[in-house]
Amino acid sequence: MSNQALFESTIRHVAVLKAASDEEVQLIARMGIQRSIEDGAFFFMQGDPAEYLYIMLTGRAKLCQIAPDGQQVNLRTLNPKQLFGAVGAVDPQATYPACAQALEDSSAIAICSAEFRKLLEEHPHLSFGLMKLMTGYISEMQNRYREMATEKVEQRIARVLLRLAGQTGKRVEEGVLIELSFSRQDLAEMAGTTLFTVSRVLSAWEKQKLIATGRERVMLTNPHAVMRLAEGLDEK
Amino acid sequence: MSNQALFESTIRHVAVLKAASDEEVQLIARMGIQRSIEDGAFFFMQGDPAEYLYIMLTGRAKLCQIAPDGQQVNLRTLNPKQLFGAVGAVDPQATYPACAQALEDSSAIAICSAEFRKLLEEHPHLSFGLMKLMTGYISEMQNRYREMATEKVEQRIARVLLRLAGQTGKRVEEGVLIELSFSRQDLAEMAGTTLFTVSRVLSAWEKQKLIATGRERVMLTNPHAVMRLAEGLDEK
DNA sequence: CGCCTTCTTTGCGCTTGCGCAAAGAAGGCG
DNA sequence: CGCCTTCTTTGCGCAAGCGCAAAGAAGGCG
């Protein structure tokens, strides 16, 4: 498949652009260039000028923030067909508010923010898709913020597992399997805690047969119980 | 001043709509109706269908989330000329992701989301202002999320004070005064902690002469020291 | 002025979860 | 196969911050 065709077929399935006509899809595809990066490399760093926006083609990446002191927080994972890094299309002077780091060898369509902005001006109905994405983010971040502020570690870890299960979990005989390169450290960054605490909590749950763990691997053998934990029911 | 004239002069100074022409400002003003509510009342509740968006006229309100168990988290305060509750203009089926509660008797221009959406369709350049607002929110929420995840209580409280000082602080002889109806409880909800902890921390700072406190009142006598605390420098 | 409500402080005990160190798996790769 | 790296677990001690109760200000209002 030619690059152009590959781009088009991917773009056609991007949620944000579902209102795009065939013609618009073609236009966007022509604006794109492919960028492939290795596991651990960055599509962009927090604070860089937001010159490109991206649409994930293959692989996975994480959006994360790095505090001045080096501590990291994981905001979300980026999967194929997801659009990310679009701030530049809205404000030409914007810088990325987070960094995007590949969790495995990955590739994405890179589109020049300024060009995309022009496209938005000429095809304004596309803005609605983008705005919907943004309001969704806002709403999600507000919820996560509340969770971080009011819930305790166990609940937050349970939520992380459920979110991952929903995004990339595979249903197998014994439960739902999350098998990706997520170390305890990564889980800790998603839950806002330390790898030690994550390890301890998962061990405890394993003893209670709620989950089964392995190296960079978690299986939810009793997803329903994990959901109850996330909701903070079981309050002892 | 007639309502229409009042609306227009307010709308003209709304940051999100600064790209609006005089004509557009008039159009928007005509769509608005005034809503006045009492201290403690709600413009809208989390989960309500987002039928209206608002522009604050007088008073102040807080945007907050309420957890299923009743715990609250404070997201931001709304001041005059700020636009809020605009999700409905983007997605007709959206519900408000937070609630807006008046901190004092307040009034706002209420604009029907569906009408505003039509306006956006016909005057698409206005979308850019809205999108810029949204990306700003996202970026801010991501930062706050990181802070909540990685910083400890003292730092977060310091940040809350600085944010309030920046928004509504008055410069007086002895320092910067924050004199609003923010109880220790409110501060706790903003910092993601408990009123007891806030009280203790503020008492400690008062002993060190960094601040002076009173009932629903805080004065930063040594703002620079508070900034250092917020940055987590002073690490003992 | 005095009562009443609301807000604030403080003491005390205790839980949660962090920090570190050290040891134990699990792969990867030559 | 065996070494090396990376990931994970666990024990132990400790500090931060929560929860509660009770008492002490500060206003508000009749």
Short mmCIF file of C-alpha atoms (C1' of nucleotides) in Angstrom, two decimals:
data_model
loop_
_atom_site.label_atom_id
_atom_site.label_comp_id
_atom_site.label_asym_id
_atom_site.label_seq_id
_atom_site.Cartn_x
_atom_site.Cartn_y
_atom_site.Cartn_z
CA MET A 1 0.00 0.00 0.00
CA SER A 2 1.37 3.40 -0.89
CA ASN A 3 1.95 5.91 1.83
CA GLN A 4 -0.86 8.06 0.56
CA ALA A 5 -3.32 5.20 0.59
CA LEU A 6 -2.17 4.07 4.02
CA PHE A 7 -2.56 7.58 5.37
CA GLU A 8 -6.00 7.96 3.89
CA SER A 9 -7.33 4.72 5.25
CA THR A 10 -5.98 5.57 8.70
CA ILE A 11 -7.26 9.12 8.67
CA ARG A 12 -10.67 7.95 7.65
CA HIS A 13 -10.94 6.12 10.95
CA VAL A 14 -9.72 8.87 13.21
CA ALA A 15 -12.56 9.69 15.56
CA VAL A 16 -11.80 13.40 15.56
CA LEU A 17 -12.10 13.57 11.80
CA LYS A 18 -15.13 11.46 11.27
CA ALA A 19 -16.95 14.45 9.81
CA ALA A 20 -14.32 14.79 7.10
CA SER A 21 -15.35 14.19 3.52
CA ASP A 22 -13.32 11.93 1.23
CA GLU A 23 -11.86 14.98 -0.33
CA GLU A 24 -10.82 16.39 3.00
CA VAL A 25 -9.29 13.10 4.02
CA GLN A 26 -7.19 13.22 0.88
CA LEU A 27 -6.13 16.77 1.59
CA ILE A 28 -5.03 15.86 5.08
CA ALA A 29 -3.24 12.75 3.91
CA ARG A 30 -1.26 14.81 1.45
CA MET A 31 -0.15 17.15 4.20
CA GLY A 32 1.26 14.27 6.23
CA ILE A 33 4.72 12.82 6.38
CA GLN A 34 5.59 9.63 8.12
CA ARG A 35 7.69 9.66 11.26
CA SER A 36 8.96 6.45 12.74
CA ILE A 37 10.74 6.36 16.06
CA GLU A 38 12.22 3.71 18.29
CA ASP A 39 11.07 2.40 21.60
CA GLY A 40 11.81 5.04 24.21
CA ALA A 41 12.26 7.91 21.76
CA PHE A 42 10.09 11.01 21.80
CA PHE A 43 7.70 12.36 19.19
CA PHE A 44 8.02 15.63 21.04
CA MET A 45 9.06 16.99 24.39
CA GLN A 46 7.12 19.11 26.81
CA GLY A 47 7.88 22.74 26.07
CA ASP A 48 8.87 22.27 22.41
CA PRO A 49 7.10 24.58 19.95
CA ALA A 50 4.06 22.67 18.72
CA GLU A 51 4.99 22.57 15.06
CA TYR A 52 3.38 19.26 14.21
CA LEU A 53 0.35 17.32 15.16
CA TYR A 54 0.35 13.55 14.93
CA ILE A 55 -1.87 10.66 14.08
CA MET A 56 -0.62 7.36 15.42
CA LEU A 57 -0.12 4.70 12.77
CA THR A 58 1.52 1.77 14.53
CA GLY A 59 2.88 1.12 17.97
CA ARG A 60 2.01 2.85 21.19
CA ALA A 61 3.24 5.88 23.06
CA LYS A 62 2.58 7.56 26.34
CA LEU A 63 1.77 11.17 27.01
CA CYS A 64 3.53 12.24 30.15
CA GLN A 65 4.54 15.28 32.09
CA ILE A 66 7.90 15.72 33.67
CA ALA A 67 8.18 17.83 36.80
CA PRO A 68 11.11 20.20 37.23
CA ASP A 69 12.63 17.73 39.70
CA GLY A 70 12.44 14.91 37.17
CA GLN A 71 9.44 13.08 38.53
CA GLN A 72 7.11 11.81 35.84
CA VAL A 73 3.39 11.53 35.60
CA ASN A 74 1.64 9.51 33.00
CA LEU A 75 -1.36 11.17 31.43
CA ARG A 76 -2.60 8.74 28.81
CA THR A 77 -1.47 6.17 26.31
CA LEU A 78 -1.72 6.80 22.61
CA ASN A 79 -2.89 4.06 20.33
CA PRO A 80 -3.13 3.78 16.54
CA LYS A 81 -5.62 6.14 14.88
CA GLN A 82 -5.46 8.59 17.73
CA LEU A 83 -4.68 12.19 17.07
CA PHE A 84 -2.33 13.93 19.48
CA GLY A 85 -0.25 17.03 19.90
CA ALA A 86 -2.79 19.29 18.25
CA VAL A 87 -2.27 22.42 20.34
CA GLY A 88 -0.27 24.05 17.58
CA ALA A 89 -3.22 24.01 15.22
CA VAL A 90 -5.13 26.18 17.66
CA ASP A 91 -2.43 28.56 18.74
CA PRO A 92 0.51 29.04 16.41
CA GLN A 93 2.75 29.98 19.30
CA ALA A 94 1.78 27.13 21.55
CA THR A 95 4.26 24.69 23.02
CA TYR A 96 3.43 21.08 23.83
CA PRO A 97 2.15 20.81 27.39
CA ALA A 98 3.43 17.25 27.77
CA CYS A 99 5.80 14.88 26.04
CA ALA A 100 4.98 11.88 23.89
CA GLN A 101 7.31 8.95 24.33
CA ALA A 102 7.13 5.70 22.39
CA LEU A 103 6.46 2.57 24.44
CA GLU A 104 7.60 0.45 21.51
CA ASP A 105 8.88 1.12 18.01
CA SER A 106 6.19 3.34 16.57
CA SER A 107 5.17 5.40 13.59
CA ALA A 108 2.82 8.30 13.11
CA ILE A 109 1.63 10.70 10.47
CA ALA A 110 3.10 14.12 11.21
CA ILE A 111 1.15 17.11 9.96
CA CYS A 112 2.36 20.66 10.05
CA SER A 113 0.28 22.58 12.58
CA ALA A 114 0.18 25.76 10.51
CA GLU A 115 -1.08 23.92 7.45
CA PHE A 116 -3.67 22.09 9.45
CA ARG A 117 -4.79 25.36 10.92
CA LYS A 118 -5.36 26.71 7.42
CA LEU A 119 -7.39 23.65 6.62
CA LEU A 120 -9.51 24.27 9.70
CA GLU A 121 -10.12 27.82 8.58
CA GLU A 122 -11.28 26.68 5.16
CA HIS A 123 -13.25 23.68 6.42
CA PRO A 124 -14.54 24.95 9.71
CA HIS A 125 -16.89 22.09 10.41
CA LEU A 126 -13.80 20.01 11.18
CA SER A 127 -13.24 22.18 14.24
CA PHE A 128 -16.18 20.61 15.95
CA GLY A 129 -14.51 17.24 15.99
CA LEU A 130 -11.43 18.77 17.48
CA MET A 131 -13.42 20.66 20.06
CA LYS A 132 -15.25 17.53 21.03
CA LEU A 133 -11.94 15.81 21.57
CA MET A 134 -10.84 18.70 23.73
CA THR A 135 -13.92 18.82 25.88
CA GLY A 136 -13.55 15.09 26.35
CA TYR A 137 -9.99 15.56 27.55
CA ILE A 138 -11.00 18.33 29.89
CA SER A 139 -13.73 16.29 31.38
CA GLU A 140 -11.45 13.31 31.77
CA MET A 141 -8.67 15.32 33.33
CA GLN A 142 -11.10 16.88 35.77
CA ASN A 143 -12.25 13.45 36.80
CA ARG A 144 -8.75 12.13 37.14
CA TYR A 145 -7.84 15.18 39.18
CA ARG A 146 -10.71 14.57 41.52
CA GLU A 147 -9.78 10.93 41.82
CA MET A 148 -6.21 11.84 42.60
CA ALA A 149 -7.35 14.30 45.23
CA THR A 150 -9.93 12.22 46.99
CA GLU A 151 -9.28 8.55 46.42
CA LYS A 152 -6.64 6.44 47.97
CA VAL A 153 -3.94 4.48 46.34
CA GLU A 154 -5.76 1.18 46.08
CA GLN A 155 -8.66 2.73 44.26
CA ARG A 156 -6.41 4.61 41.91
CA ILE A 157 -4.41 1.53 41.04
CA ALA A 158 -7.61 -0.38 40.40
CA ARG A 159 -8.74 2.38 38.05
CA VAL A 160 -5.48 2.27 36.17
CA LEU A 161 -5.84 -1.45 35.62
CA LEU A 162 -9.39 -1.09 34.43
CA ARG A 163 -8.51 1.71 32.07
CA LEU A 164 -5.69 -0.32 30.58
CA ALA A 165 -7.90 -3.38 30.36
CA GLY A 166 -10.47 -1.35 28.47
CA GLN A 167 -7.92 0.10 26.09
CA THR A 168 -5.74 -2.86 25.33
CA GLY A 169 -6.93 -5.78 27.38
CA LYS A 170 -7.40 -9.13 25.70
CA ARG A 171 -10.17 -11.37 26.83
CA VAL A 172 -8.78 -14.82 27.50
CA GLU A 173 -10.12 -17.85 29.21
CA GLU A 174 -8.93 -16.96 32.70
CA GLY A 175 -9.89 -13.30 32.62
CA VAL A 176 -8.74 -10.09 30.99
CA LEU A 177 -5.08 -9.92 30.15
CA ILE A 178 -3.03 -6.73 30.07
CA GLU A 179 0.17 -7.69 28.39
CA LEU A 180 2.19 -4.69 27.43
CA SER A 181 5.41 -3.12 28.39
CA PHE A 182 4.06 -1.58 31.54
CA SER A 183 6.43 -2.01 34.40
CA ARG A 184 5.45 -1.38 37.99
CA GLN A 185 7.15 1.94 37.53
CA ASP A 186 4.81 2.84 34.66
CA LEU A 187 1.77 1.78 36.62
CA ALA A 188 3.00 3.90 39.51
CA GLU A 189 3.29 6.92 37.26
CA MET A 190 -0.24 6.38 36.06
CA ALA A 191 -1.64 6.00 39.54
CA GLY A 192 0.44 8.74 41.11
CA THR A 193 2.34 6.57 43.55
CA THR A 194 5.59 4.61 43.77
CA LEU A 195 6.56 1.32 42.19
CA PHE A 196 6.90 -0.20 45.64
CA THR A 197 3.39 0.54 46.60
CA VAL A 198 2.08 -0.77 43.30
CA SER A 199 4.00 -3.97 43.81
CA ARG A 200 2.69 -4.43 47.31
CA VAL A 201 -0.88 -3.77 46.34
CA LEU A 202 -0.77 -6.11 43.37
CA SER A 203 0.80 -8.80 45.51
CA ALA A 204 -1.99 -8.47 48.01
CA TRP A 205 -4.61 -8.74 45.29
CA GLU A 206 -2.86 -11.73 43.85
CA LYS A 207 -3.12 -13.48 47.21
CA GLN A 208 -6.83 -12.75 47.18
CA LYS A 209 -7.01 -14.28 43.68
CA LEU A 210 -8.34 -11.08 42.13
CA ILE A 211 -5.49 -10.92 39.65
CA ALA A 212 -2.49 -12.84 38.43
CA THR A 213 0.72 -10.97 37.80
CA GLY A 214 3.90 -11.51 35.89
CA ARG A 215 6.72 -9.44 34.55
CA GLU A 216 5.15 -6.49 32.73
CA ARG A 217 1.90 -8.37 32.68
CA VAL A 218 -1.27 -8.38 34.71
CA MET A 219 -4.33 -10.50 34.31
CA LEU A 220 -7.61 -9.60 35.86
CA THR A 221 -9.04 -12.94 36.91
CA ASN A 222 -11.85 -11.27 38.79
CA PRO A 223 -12.53 -8.00 36.97
CA HIS A 224 -15.71 -7.44 38.87
CA ALA A 225 -13.92 -7.36 42.20
CA VAL A 226 -11.40 -4.89 40.79
CA MET A 227 -14.26 -2.69 39.70
CA ARG A 228 -15.66 -2.75 43.18
CA LEU A 229 -12.28 -1.70 44.50
CA ALA A 230 -12.09 1.15 42.01
CA GLU A 231 -15.47 2.40 43.12
CA GLY A 232 -14.33 2.32 46.70
CA LEU A 233 -17.17 0.03 47.70
CA ASP A 234 -15.64 -2.76 49.79
CA GLU A 235 -14.94 0.03 52.29
CA LYS A 236 -13.80 -2.14 55.13
CA MET B 1 -27.55 50.95 31.26
CA SER B 2 -29.90 48.69 29.36
CA ASN B 3 -29.38 44.98 29.52
CA GLN B 4 -28.38 44.84 25.91
CA ALA B 5 -25.75 47.52 26.36
CA LEU B 6 -24.45 45.90 29.54
CA PHE B 7 -24.20 42.56 27.81
CA GLU B 8 -22.38 44.03 24.86
CA SER B 9 -19.82 45.85 26.90
CA THR B 10 -19.14 42.73 28.94
CA ILE B 11 -18.96 40.43 25.95
CA ARG B 12 -16.57 42.73 24.23
CA HIS B 13 -14.07 42.05 27.01
CA VAL B 14 -14.41 38.31 27.15
CA ALA B 15 -11.01 36.87 26.28
CA VAL B 16 -12.48 33.95 24.35
CA LEU B 17 -14.40 36.29 22.07
CA LYS B 18 -11.80 38.90 21.45
CA ALA B 19 -11.85 38.03 17.74
CA ALA B 20 -15.55 38.90 17.56
CA SER B 21 -16.59 41.86 15.46
CA ASP B 22 -18.97 44.50 16.81
CA GLU B 23 -21.72 42.90 14.86
CA GLU B 24 -21.01 39.50 16.32
CA VAL B 25 -20.88 40.93 19.81
CA GLN B 26 -24.35 42.33 19.25
CA LEU B 27 -25.62 39.02 17.97
CA ILE B 28 -24.31 37.23 21.01
CA ALA B 29 -25.69 39.85 23.36
CA ARG B 30 -29.11 39.40 21.84
CA MET B 31 -28.98 35.69 22.46
CA GLY B 32 -28.31 36.19 26.15
CA ILE B 33 -30.64 36.33 29.09
CA GLN B 34 -29.60 37.38 32.53
CA ARG B 35 -29.51 34.88 35.35
CA SER B 36 -28.95 36.01 38.89
CA ILE B 37 -28.48 33.57 41.70
CA GLU B 38 -27.79 33.75 45.39
CA ASP B 39 -24.71 32.90 47.35
CA GLY B 40 -24.44 29.13 47.48
CA ALA B 41 -26.84 28.46 44.61
CA PHE B 42 -25.82 26.66 41.45
CA PHE B 43 -25.70 27.86 37.87
CA PHE B 44 -25.67 24.22 36.94
CA MET B 45 -24.92 20.85 38.45
CA GLN B 46 -22.53 18.22 37.29
CA GLY B 47 -24.39 15.82 35.02
CA ASP B 48 -27.11 18.26 33.93
CA PRO B 49 -27.63 18.53 30.17
CA ALA B 50 -25.46 21.43 29.02
CA GLU B 51 -28.23 23.61 27.65
CA TYR B 52 -26.66 26.94 28.41
CA LEU B 53 -23.25 28.49 28.46
CA TYR B 54 -22.53 31.42 30.72
CA ILE B 55 -20.55 34.60 30.87
CA MET B 56 -20.03 35.90 34.37
CA LEU B 57 -21.31 39.41 34.94
CA THR B 58 -20.95 40.08 38.64
CA GLY B 59 -19.94 38.05 41.65
CA ARG B 60 -17.86 34.93 41.78
CA ALA B 61 -18.48 31.25 41.54
CA LYS B 62 -16.49 28.08 41.86
CA LEU B 63 -16.32 25.20 39.44
CA CYS B 64 -16.19 22.00 41.42
CA GLN B 65 -16.61 18.30 41.08
CA ILE B 66 -18.49 16.19 43.54
CA ALA B 67 -17.46 12.59 44.01
CA PRO B 68 -20.12 9.90 44.36
CA ASP B 69 -19.37 9.78 48.10
CA GLY B 70 -19.98 13.51 48.44
CA GLN B 71 -16.39 14.70 48.64
CA GLN B 72 -15.77 17.87 46.72
CA VAL B 73 -12.86 19.10 44.69
CA ASN B 74 -12.48 22.64 43.61
CA LEU B 75 -11.35 23.11 40.04
CA ARG B 76 -11.27 26.86 39.51
CA THR B 77 -12.97 30.08 40.45
CA LEU B 78 -15.01 32.01 37.95
CA ASN B 79 -14.70 35.77 37.82
CA PRO B 80 -16.58 38.42 35.83
CA LYS B 81 -16.09 38.29 32.07
CA GLN B 82 -15.18 34.65 32.12
CA LEU B 83 -17.01 32.24 29.91
CA PHE B 84 -17.90 28.87 31.40
CA GLY B 85 -20.05 25.82 30.82
CA ALA B 86 -19.50 25.82 27.07
CA VAL B 87 -19.47 22.06 26.48
CA GLY B 88 -22.98 22.15 25.13
CA ALA B 89 -21.95 24.35 22.22
CA VAL B 90 -19.58 21.67 21.07
CA ASP B 91 -21.66 18.59 21.64
CA PRO B 92 -25.42 19.03 21.78
CA GLN B 93 -25.78 15.97 23.97
CA ALA B 94 -23.09 16.89 26.42
CA THR B 95 -23.67 17.17 30.14
CA TYR B 96 -21.72 19.51 32.41
CA PRO B 97 -18.63 17.75 33.75
CA ALA B 98 -18.62 19.84 36.93
CA CYS B 99 -20.91 22.13 38.84
CA ALA B 100 -20.79 25.90 39.14
CA GLN B 101 -21.71 27.23 42.54
CA ALA B 102 -21.91 30.89 43.47
CA LEU B 103 -19.51 32.05 46.18
CA GLU B 104 -21.56 35.21 46.60
CA ASP B 105 -24.70 36.64 45.03
CA SER B 106 -23.88 36.54 41.35
CA SER B 107 -25.23 37.14 37.89
CA ALA B 108 -24.29 35.88 34.48
CA ILE B 109 -25.39 36.04 30.88
CA ALA B 110 -26.92 32.70 29.92
CA ILE B 111 -26.78 31.76 26.27
CA CYS B 112 -28.53 28.80 24.75
CA SER B 113 -25.89 26.26 23.70
CA ALA B 114 -27.71 25.25 20.54
CA GLU B 115 -27.99 28.86 19.37
CA PHE B 116 -24.39 29.53 20.14
CA ARG B 117 -23.43 26.45 18.21
CA LYS B 118 -25.26 27.80 15.18
CA LEU B 119 -23.38 31.04 15.56
CA LEU B 120 -20.11 29.13 15.62
CA GLU B 121 -21.09 27.37 12.43
CA GLU B 122 -21.81 30.64 10.70
CA HIS B 123 -18.86 32.52 12.16
CA PRO B 124 -16.27 29.80 12.36
CA HIS B 125 -13.36 32.03 13.24
CA LEU B 126 -14.88 32.34 16.70
CA SER B 127 -14.13 28.67 17.26
CA PHE B 128 -10.47 29.43 17.51
CA GLY B 129 -10.98 31.50 20.62
CA LEU B 130 -12.95 28.72 22.16
CA MET B 131 -10.37 26.15 21.22
CA LYS B 132 -7.64 28.26 22.70
CA LEU B 133 -9.56 28.43 25.93
CA MET B 134 -9.90 24.68 25.87
CA THR B 135 -6.26 23.94 25.20
CA GLY B 136 -5.42 26.31 28.02
CA TYR B 137 -7.68 24.37 30.36
CA ILE B 138 -6.22 21.08 29.29
CA SER B 139 -2.74 22.28 29.85
CA GLU B 140 -3.63 23.70 33.22
CA MET B 141 -5.43 20.58 34.33
CA GLN B 142 -2.51 18.44 33.28
CA ASN B 143 -0.21 20.58 35.35
CA ARG B 144 -2.48 20.51 38.34
CA TYR B 145 -2.79 16.76 37.98
CA ARG B 146 0.96 16.40 38.02
CA GLU B 147 1.23 18.66 41.01
CA MET B 148 -1.39 16.67 42.85
CA ALA B 149 0.41 13.45 42.02
CA THR B 150 3.94 14.46 42.85
CA GLU B 151 3.95 17.35 45.27
CA LYS B 152 3.22 17.29 48.90
CA VAL B 153 0.61 19.13 50.80
CA GLU B 154 2.68 22.15 51.76
CA GLN B 155 3.60 22.86 48.19
CA ARG B 156 0.06 22.46 47.00
CA ILE B 157 -1.30 24.79 49.62
CA ALA B 158 1.33 27.34 48.72
CA ARG B 159 0.29 27.09 45.08
CA VAL B 160 -3.35 27.61 45.98
CA LEU B 161 -2.51 30.76 47.86
CA LEU B 162 -0.42 32.09 45.02
CA ARG B 163 -3.11 31.34 42.47
CA LEU B 164 -5.70 33.13 44.57
CA ALA B 165 -3.36 36.03 45.17
CA GLY B 166 -2.83 36.35 41.45
CA GLN B 167 -6.53 36.22 40.67
CA THR B 168 -7.99 38.34 43.39
CA GLY B 169 -5.22 39.47 45.67
CA LYS B 170 -5.03 43.10 46.67
CA ARG B 171 -1.65 44.67 47.16
CA VAL B 172 -1.59 46.44 50.50
CA GLU B 173 1.15 47.87 52.61
CA GLU B 174 1.93 44.72 54.55
CA GLY B 175 1.79 42.32 51.61
CA VAL B 176 -0.78 40.75 49.34
CA LEU B 177 -4.20 40.29 50.82
CA ILE B 178 -6.62 37.53 49.87
CA GLU B 179 -9.89 38.53 51.36
CA LEU B 180 -12.72 36.47 50.05
CA SER B 181 -15.11 33.96 51.35
CA PHE B 182 -12.65 31.13 51.28
CA SER B 183 -12.83 29.07 54.41
CA ARG B 184 -10.18 26.56 55.37
CA GLN B 185 -12.57 24.02 53.93
CA ASP B 186 -12.52 25.74 50.55
CA LEU B 187 -8.76 25.97 50.58
CA ALA B 188 -8.60 22.29 51.44
CA GLU B 189 -10.79 21.43 48.47
CA MET B 190 -8.54 23.43 46.23
CA ALA B 191 -5.38 21.82 47.52
CA GLY B 192 -6.79 18.33 47.77
CA THR B 193 -6.43 17.91 51.50
CA THR B 194 -8.41 18.43 54.69
CA LEU B 195 -9.32 21.61 56.48
CA PHE B 196 -7.32 20.47 59.50
CA THR B 197 -4.15 20.12 57.55
CA VAL B 198 -4.67 23.51 55.92
CA SER B 199 -5.19 25.07 59.29
CA ARG B 200 -2.07 23.51 60.72
CA VAL B 201 0.09 24.46 57.78
CA LEU B 202 -1.12 28.03 57.77
CA SER B 203 -0.55 28.28 61.52
CA ALA B 204 3.00 27.09 61.06
CA TRP B 205 3.62 29.64 58.35
CA GLU B 206 2.12 32.34 60.46
CA LYS B 207 4.61 31.52 63.20
CA GLN B 208 7.37 31.89 60.66
CA LYS B 209 5.93 35.27 59.68
CA LEU B 210 5.34 34.24 56.09
CA ILE B 211 1.66 35.04 56.26
CA ALA B 212 -0.95 36.53 58.52
CA THR B 213 -4.31 34.80 58.78
CA GLY B 214 -7.77 35.66 59.88
CA ARG B 215 -11.25 34.35 59.43
CA GLU B 216 -11.71 33.70 55.69
CA ARG B 217 -8.72 35.89 55.07
CA VAL B 218 -5.05 35.35 54.37
CA MET B 219 -2.33 37.90 53.83
CA LEU B 220 0.93 36.98 52.22
CA THR B 221 3.42 39.11 54.10
CA ASN B 222 6.33 37.34 52.48
CA PRO B 223 5.10 36.29 49.06
CA HIS B 224 8.57 35.41 47.91
CA ALA B 225 8.98 32.81 50.63
CA VAL B 226 5.62 31.30 49.71
CA MET B 227 6.76 31.05 46.12
CA ARG B 228 9.85 29.20 47.22
CA LEU B 229 7.65 26.80 49.13
CA ALA B 230 5.46 26.25 46.09
CA GLU B 231 8.49 25.42 44.00
CA GLY B 232 9.60 22.94 46.61
CA LEU B 233 12.95 24.63 46.99
CA ASP B 234 13.50 24.99 50.73
CA GLU B 235 13.71 21.18 50.74
CA LYS B 236 14.97 20.70 54.24
"C1'" DC C 1 -25.45 43.25 74.35
"C1'" DG C 2 -25.67 38.59 74.28
"C1'" DC C 3 -26.84 34.48 72.02
"C1'" DC C 4 -25.98 31.48 68.11
"C1'" DT C 5 -23.84 30.02 64.21
"C1'" DT C 6 -19.98 29.35 61.68
"C1'" DC C 7 -15.19 29.10 61.27
"C1'" DT C 8 -10.70 27.91 63.20
"C1'" DT C 9 -7.27 25.87 66.06
"C1'" DT C 10 -4.99 22.20 68.47
"C1'" DG C 11 -3.89 17.83 70.78
"C1'" DC C 12 -3.51 12.99 70.22
"C1'" DG C 13 -3.46 8.63 68.14
"C1'" DC C 14 -3.08 6.12 64.22
"C1'" DT C 15 -3.12 4.61 59.38
"C1'" DT C 16 -1.29 4.97 54.93
"C1'" DG C 17 2.09 4.82 52.08
"C1'" DC C 18 6.88 6.21 51.20
"C1'" DG C 19 12.06 5.27 51.20
"C1'" DC C 20 15.71 2.41 51.09
"C1'" DA C 21 18.28 -1.81 50.88
"C1'" DA C 22 18.79 -6.19 49.58
"C1'" DA C 23 17.55 -10.21 47.52
"C1'" DG C 24 14.99 -12.82 44.21
"C1'" DA C 25 12.81 -13.73 39.28
"C1'" DA C 26 12.82 -13.36 34.34
"C1'" DG C 27 14.40 -12.56 30.12
"C1'" DG C 28 17.98 -11.29 26.57
"C1'" DC C 29 21.94 -12.28 24.24
"C1'" DG C 30 26.36 -13.72 23.08
"C1'" DC D 1 24.31 -22.32 28.90
"C1'" DG D 2 25.58 -18.74 31.76
"C1'" DC D 3 26.20 -13.98 32.47
"C1'" DC D 4 24.01 -9.48 32.76
"C1'" DT D 5 20.45 -6.41 32.85
"C1'" DT D 6 16.13 -5.21 34.08
"C1'" DC D 7 12.11 -5.87 36.69
"C1'" DT D 8 9.88 -7.29 40.97
"C1'" DT D 9 9.22 -8.47 45.69
"C1'" DT D 10 9.65 -7.87 50.58
"C1'" DG D 11 11.13 -6.39 55.22
"C1'" DC D 12 11.71 -2.70 58.20
"C1'" DG D 13 11.42 1.86 59.87
"C1'" DC D 14 9.56 6.29 59.54
"C1'" DA D 15 7.06 10.57 58.43
"C1'" DA D 16 3.17 12.84 56.57
"C1'" DG D 17 -1.09 13.79 57.03
"C1'" DC D 18 -5.84 12.21 58.33
"C1'" DG D 19 -9.75 11.76 61.75
"C1'" DC D 20 -11.95 12.99 65.62
"C1'" DA D 21 -13.12 15.56 69.63
"C1'" DA D 22 -13.22 19.49 72.02
"C1'" DA D 23 -12.42 24.05 72.83
"C1'" DG D 24 -11.64 28.67 71.30
"C1'" DA D 25 -12.44 33.01 68.07
"C1'" DA D 26 -15.25 35.94 65.21
"C1'" DG D 27 -19.04 37.64 63.32
"C1'" DG D 28 -24.16 38.17 62.59
"C1'" DC D 29 -28.40 39.38 64.09
"C1'" DG D 30 -32.27 40.13 66.81
#
